Amino acid sequence: MTVRGLPASKRRAPKPKADGTPRKKPVDWEGNEQAVVIRWLQGEKMRGQPVGELFDAIYHVPNGGVRSFKTAVAMKRQGAKAGVSDLPVRQARGGWHGLYLEFKATPPRDADLSDSQFTWLEGSEYEGYCAVLARGIEEAKAVLREYASWPRTKVVGQRQVMNSGTEWRKG
């Protein structure tokens, strides 16, 4: 099996600390906590709770993480952008078009909001999306509960019809 393009026999062990002791494998606190939020949301859907309705509308944008240079370049070519929020919700509520939720781990394991993340949240709000930073599981749950409690946004007037593209409704 290869990791990051190298066979197991060619991979180097992590460089030891200055005192010679081995380094611990880094823990993805943010990713682990975000997975807990998604499992909770799925459970809320199964229990018939109002916030559970968001489970089918939420998804993860895989912008972070460690990957090879080749994969990173390919993702950038395909449209990956720095700063895009972790958890968009494709459900219009409370007069907003949808929700962009930037998730950080629970303090003290949280990270600062990067400039690109701040810019993405700011731009999303400008474009009519509810943009929120949540630090930790409980804050994310509170954000999702509040958003789910808002009424669905109503479309006013006639929608435009797209003439370009392939018609997908006819199968």
PDB file of C-alpha atoms in Angstrom:
ATOM      1  CA  MET A   1       0.000   0.000   0.000  1.00  0.00           C
ATOM      2  CA  THR A   2       1.273   3.464  -0.801  1.00  0.00           C
ATOM      3  CA  VAL A   3       0.742   6.659   1.132  1.00  0.00           C
ATOM      4  CA  ARG A   4       1.472  10.004  -0.465  1.00  0.00           C
ATOM      5  CA  GLY A   5       2.949   8.213  -3.452  1.00  0.00           C
ATOM      6  CA  LEU A   6       5.587   6.204  -1.574  1.00  0.00           C
ATOM      7  CA  PRO A   7       5.586   2.498  -0.740  1.00  0.00           C
ATOM      8  CA  ALA A   8       5.667   1.676   2.971  1.00  0.00           C
ATOM      9  CA  SER A   9       9.293   0.516   2.725  1.00  0.00           C
ATOM     10  CA  LYS A  10      10.402   3.959   1.446  1.00  0.00           C
ATOM     11  CA  ARG A  11       8.520   6.172   3.933  1.00  0.00           C
ATOM     12  CA  ARG A  12      10.560   7.793   6.670  1.00  0.00           C
ATOM     13  CA  ALA A  13       9.528   7.785  10.287  1.00  0.00           C
ATOM     14  CA  PRO A  14       8.645  11.233  11.653  1.00  0.00           C
ATOM     15  CA  LYS A  15      11.660  13.224  12.777  1.00  0.00           C
ATOM     16  CA  PRO A  16      12.104  12.809  16.561  1.00  0.00           C
ATOM     17  CA  LYS A  17      11.834  15.764  18.928  1.00  0.00           C
ATOM     18  CA  ALA A  18      14.981  17.647  19.988  1.00  0.00           C
ATOM     19  CA  ASP A  19      15.310  15.438  23.080  1.00  0.00           C
ATOM     20  CA  GLY A  20      15.257  12.297  20.891  1.00  0.00           C
ATOM     21  CA  THR A  21      11.780  11.089  21.899  1.00  0.00           C
ATOM     22  CA  PRO A  22       9.447  10.095  19.066  1.00  0.00           C
ATOM     23  CA  ARG A  23       6.765  12.549  17.945  1.00  0.00           C
ATOM     24  CA  LYS A  24       3.151  11.635  18.465  1.00  0.00           C
ATOM     25  CA  LYS A  25       1.007  11.225  15.394  1.00  0.00           C
ATOM     26  CA  PRO A  26      -1.003  14.449  14.974  1.00  0.00           C
ATOM     27  CA  VAL A  27      -4.688  14.266  15.879  1.00  0.00           C
ATOM     28  CA  ASP A  28      -7.287  15.860  13.614  1.00  0.00           C
ATOM     29  CA  TRP A  29      -9.364  17.342  16.448  1.00  0.00           C
ATOM     30  CA  GLU A  30     -11.440  19.485  14.101  1.00  0.00           C
ATOM     31  CA  GLY A  31     -12.215  16.600  11.741  1.00  0.00           C
ATOM     32  CA  ASN A  32     -13.095  14.236  14.585  1.00  0.00           C
ATOM     33  CA  GLU A  33     -15.417  16.782  16.217  1.00  0.00           C
ATOM     34  CA  GLN A  34     -17.024  17.662  12.894  1.00  0.00           C
ATOM     35  CA  ALA A  35     -17.795  13.958  12.372  1.00  0.00           C
ATOM     36  CA  VAL A  36     -19.505  13.923  15.794  1.00  0.00           C
ATOM     37  CA  VAL A  37     -21.702  16.855  14.710  1.00  0.00           C
ATOM     38  CA  ILE A  38     -22.705  15.048  11.509  1.00  0.00           C
ATOM     39  CA  ARG A  39     -23.476  11.812  13.423  1.00  0.00           C
ATOM     40  CA  TRP A  40     -25.557  13.845  15.902  1.00  0.00           C
ATOM     41  CA  LEU A  41     -27.462  15.491  13.036  1.00  0.00           C
ATOM     42  CA  GLN A  42     -28.155  12.082  11.493  1.00  0.00           C
ATOM     43  CA  GLY A  43     -29.431  10.852  14.855  1.00  0.00           C
ATOM     44  CA  GLU A  44     -31.690  13.906  15.148  1.00  0.00           C
ATOM     45  CA  LYS A  45     -33.110  13.074  11.710  1.00  0.00           C
ATOM     46  CA  MET A  46     -33.773   9.476  12.790  1.00  0.00           C
ATOM     47  CA  ARG A  47     -35.507  10.755  15.963  1.00  0.00           C
ATOM     48  CA  GLY A  48     -37.682  13.090  13.884  1.00  0.00           C
ATOM     49  CA  GLN A  49     -36.292  16.278  15.442  1.00  0.00           C
ATOM     50  CA  PRO A  50     -36.686  19.501  13.406  1.00  0.00           C
ATOM     51  CA  VAL A  51     -32.912  20.061  13.213  1.00  0.00           C
ATOM     52  CA  GLY A  52     -32.594  16.588  11.646  1.00  0.00           C
ATOM     53  CA  GLU A  53     -34.152  17.992   8.492  1.00  0.00           C
ATOM     54  CA  LEU A  54     -30.799  19.661   7.803  1.00  0.00           C
ATOM     55  CA  PHE A  55     -28.974  16.304   7.606  1.00  0.00           C
ATOM     56  CA  ASP A  56     -29.937  15.764   3.963  1.00  0.00           C
ATOM     57  CA  ALA A  57     -28.945  19.341   3.073  1.00  0.00           C
ATOM     58  CA  ILE A  58     -25.518  19.551   4.752  1.00  0.00           C
ATOM     59  CA  TYR A  59     -22.249  18.413   3.240  1.00  0.00           C
ATOM     60  CA  HIS A  60     -18.517  18.682   3.869  1.00  0.00           C
ATOM     61  CA  VAL A  61     -16.123  20.569   1.599  1.00  0.00           C
ATOM     62  CA  PRO A  62     -12.839  18.594   1.636  1.00  0.00           C
ATOM     63  CA  ASN A  63     -10.477  21.559   1.321  1.00  0.00           C
ATOM     64  CA  GLY A  64      -8.251  20.840   4.312  1.00  0.00           C
ATOM     65  CA  GLY A  65      -6.065  17.914   5.167  1.00  0.00           C
ATOM     66  CA  VAL A  66      -2.704  16.551   4.110  1.00  0.00           C
ATOM     67  CA  ARG A  67      -2.373  15.365   0.555  1.00  0.00           C
ATOM     68  CA  SER A  68       0.307  15.009  -2.072  1.00  0.00           C
ATOM     69  CA  PHE A  69       1.388  18.003  -4.129  1.00  0.00           C
ATOM     70  CA  LYS A  70       0.028  16.346  -7.275  1.00  0.00           C
ATOM     71  CA  THR A  71      -3.422  15.860  -5.707  1.00  0.00           C
ATOM     72  CA  ALA A  72      -3.447  19.419  -4.351  1.00  0.00           C
ATOM     73  CA  VAL A  73      -2.655  20.819  -7.816  1.00  0.00           C
ATOM     74  CA  ALA A  74      -5.372  18.663  -9.405  1.00  0.00           C
ATOM     75  CA  MET A  75      -7.927  19.786  -6.808  1.00  0.00           C
ATOM     76  CA  LYS A  76      -7.046  23.440  -7.391  1.00  0.00           C
ATOM     77  CA  ARG A  77      -7.466  22.952 -11.162  1.00  0.00           C
ATOM     78  CA  GLN A  78     -10.867  21.409 -10.487  1.00  0.00           C
ATOM     79  CA  GLY A  79     -12.021  24.425  -8.467  1.00  0.00           C
ATOM     80  CA  ALA A  80     -10.929  23.895  -4.869  1.00  0.00           C
ATOM     81  CA  LYS A  81     -10.540  27.265  -3.174  1.00  0.00           C
ATOM     82  CA  ALA A  82      -8.891  28.287   0.080  1.00  0.00           C
ATOM     83  CA  GLY A  83     -11.244  29.515   2.768  1.00  0.00           C
ATOM     84  CA  VAL A  84     -14.442  27.782   1.647  1.00  0.00           C
ATOM     85  CA  SER A  85     -16.489  26.935   4.731  1.00  0.00           C
ATOM     86  CA  ASP A  86     -16.433  23.377   6.056  1.00  0.00           C
ATOM     87  CA  LEU A  87     -20.173  22.710   6.211  1.00  0.00           C
ATOM     88  CA  PRO A  88     -22.538  24.373   3.735  1.00  0.00           C
ATOM     89  CA  VAL A  89     -26.261  23.768   4.247  1.00  0.00           C
ATOM     90  CA  ARG A  90     -28.261  23.736   1.014  1.00  0.00           C
ATOM     91  CA  GLN A  91     -31.514  24.854   2.569  1.00  0.00           C
ATOM     92  CA  ALA A  92     -32.811  28.427   2.415  1.00  0.00           C
ATOM     93  CA  ARG A  93     -34.165  29.670   5.757  1.00  0.00           C
ATOM     94  CA  GLY A  94     -34.789  32.932   7.573  1.00  0.00           C
ATOM     95  CA  GLY A  95     -34.504  35.039   4.419  1.00  0.00           C
ATOM     96  CA  TRP A  96     -31.056  33.600   3.614  1.00  0.00           C
ATOM     97  CA  HIS A  97     -30.177  31.480   0.556  1.00  0.00           C
ATOM     98  CA  GLY A  98     -28.448  28.881   2.761  1.00  0.00           C
ATOM     99  CA  LEU A  99     -25.875  28.531   5.545  1.00  0.00           C
ATOM    100  CA  TYR A 100     -22.081  28.478   5.413  1.00  0.00           C
ATOM    101  CA  LEU A 101     -20.793  27.035   8.688  1.00  0.00           C
ATOM    102  CA  GLU A 102     -17.071  27.319   9.365  1.00  0.00           C
ATOM    103  CA  PHE A 103     -16.271  24.709  12.009  1.00  0.00           C
ATOM    104  CA  LYS A 104     -13.332  24.858  14.418  1.00  0.00           C
ATOM    105  CA  ALA A 105     -12.469  22.382  17.174  1.00  0.00           C
ATOM    106  CA  THR A 106     -13.486  23.061  20.762  1.00  0.00           C
ATOM    107  CA  PRO A 107     -11.064  25.447  22.514  1.00  0.00           C
ATOM    108  CA  PRO A 108      -8.238  25.067  23.417  1.00  0.00           C
ATOM    109  CA  ARG A 109      -7.732  22.824  20.354  1.00  0.00           C
ATOM    110  CA  ASP A 110      -9.287  25.323  17.975  1.00  0.00           C
ATOM    111  CA  ALA A 111      -7.405  27.246  15.307  1.00  0.00           C
ATOM    112  CA  ASP A 112      -7.634  30.873  14.321  1.00  0.00           C
ATOM    113  CA  LEU A 113      -9.853  31.867  11.427  1.00  0.00           C
ATOM    114  CA  SER A 114      -7.579  32.316   8.408  1.00  0.00           C
ATOM    115  CA  ASP A 115      -7.773  35.426   6.252  1.00  0.00           C
ATOM    116  CA  SER A 116      -9.232  33.361   3.383  1.00  0.00           C
ATOM    117  CA  GLN A 117     -11.894  31.865   5.699  1.00  0.00           C
ATOM    118  CA  PHE A 118     -12.831  35.343   6.961  1.00  0.00           C
ATOM    119  CA  THR A 119     -13.068  36.600   3.374  1.00  0.00           C
ATOM    120  CA  TRP A 120     -15.237  33.625   2.354  1.00  0.00           C
ATOM    121  CA  LEU A 121     -17.640  34.164   5.278  1.00  0.00           C
ATOM    122  CA  GLU A 122     -17.807  37.900   4.608  1.00  0.00           C
ATOM    123  CA  GLY A 123     -18.441  37.360   0.880  1.00  0.00           C
ATOM    124  CA  SER A 124     -21.043  34.675   1.555  1.00  0.00           C
ATOM    125  CA  GLU A 125     -22.984  37.011   3.823  1.00  0.00           C
ATOM    126  CA  TYR A 126     -22.790  39.741   1.190  1.00  0.00           C
ATOM    127  CA  GLU A 127     -24.242  37.305  -1.380  1.00  0.00           C
ATOM    128  CA  GLY A 128     -27.208  36.453   0.842  1.00  0.00           C
ATOM    129  CA  TYR A 129     -25.993  33.429   2.807  1.00  0.00           C
ATOM    130  CA  CYS A 130     -26.022  33.124   6.573  1.00  0.00           C
ATOM    131  CA  ALA A 131     -22.318  32.847   7.474  1.00  0.00           C
ATOM    132  CA  VAL A 132     -21.317  31.528  10.901  1.00  0.00           C
ATOM    133  CA  LEU A 133     -18.183  30.457  12.768  1.00  0.00           C
ATOM    134  CA  ALA A 134     -18.781  27.708  15.337  1.00  0.00           C
ATOM    135  CA  ARG A 135     -16.075  26.718  17.814  1.00  0.00           C
ATOM    136  CA  GLY A 136     -16.760  23.209  19.006  1.00  0.00           C
ATOM    137  CA  ILE A 137     -19.506  20.630  18.947  1.00  0.00           C
ATOM    138  CA  GLU A 138     -21.970  22.385  21.257  1.00  0.00           C
ATOM    139  CA  GLU A 139     -21.735  25.716  19.446  1.00  0.00           C
ATOM    140  CA  ALA A 140     -22.228  23.971  16.074  1.00  0.00           C
ATOM    141  CA  LYS A 141     -25.295  22.145  17.419  1.00  0.00           C
ATOM    142  CA  ALA A 142     -26.719  25.454  18.693  1.00  0.00           C
ATOM    143  CA  VAL A 143     -26.138  27.094  15.288  1.00  0.00           C
ATOM    144  CA  LEU A 144     -27.840  24.228  13.449  1.00  0.00           C
ATOM    145  CA  ARG A 145     -30.781  24.124  15.880  1.00  0.00           C
ATOM    146  CA  GLU A 146     -31.306  27.875  15.525  1.00  0.00           C
ATOM    147  CA  TYR A 147     -31.044  27.790  11.734  1.00  0.00           C
ATOM    148  CA  ALA A 148     -33.508  24.872  11.556  1.00  0.00           C
ATOM    149  CA  SER A 149     -35.977  26.832  13.716  1.00  0.00           C
ATOM    150  CA  TRP A 150     -36.216  29.627  11.160  1.00  0.00           C
ATOM    151  CA  PRO A 151     -38.971  29.494   8.522  1.00  0.00           C
ATOM    152  CA  ARG A 152     -38.076  28.363   5.027  1.00  0.00           C
ATOM    153  CA  THR A 153     -37.185  31.242   2.696  1.00  0.00           C
ATOM    154  CA  LYS A 154     -39.886  31.784   0.090  1.00  0.00           C
ATOM    155  CA  VAL A 155     -39.070  32.496  -3.550  1.00  0.00           C
ATOM    156  CA  VAL A 156     -40.885  35.621  -4.689  1.00  0.00           C
ATOM    157  CA  GLY A 157     -41.650  36.145  -8.369  1.00  0.00           C
ATOM    158  CA  GLN A 158     -40.908  33.936 -11.324  1.00  0.00           C
ATOM    159  CA  ARG A 159     -37.695  31.958 -11.437  1.00  0.00           C
ATOM    160  CA  GLN A 160     -35.513  32.254 -14.494  1.00  0.00           C
ATOM    161  CA  VAL A 161     -35.314  29.221 -16.784  1.00  0.00           C
ATOM    162  CA  MET A 162     -31.847  27.968 -17.740  1.00  0.00           C
ATOM    163  CA  ASN A 163     -31.518  27.357 -21.470  1.00  0.00           C
ATOM    164  CA  SER A 164     -27.942  26.050 -21.354  1.00  0.00           C
ATOM    165  CA  GLY A 165     -26.894  22.635 -20.104  1.00  0.00           C
ATOM    166  CA  THR A 166     -28.378  19.172 -20.512  1.00  0.00           C
ATOM    167  CA  GLU A 167     -31.922  18.574 -19.299  1.00  0.00           C
ATOM    168  CA  TRP A 168     -31.647  16.184 -16.352  1.00  0.00           C
ATOM    169  CA  ARG A 169     -35.354  15.952 -15.461  1.00  0.00           C
ATOM    170  CA  LYS A 170     -36.303  13.836 -18.476  1.00  0.00           C
ATOM    171  CA  GLY A 171     -33.923  10.948 -17.715  1.00  0.00           C
TER     172      GLY A 171
END
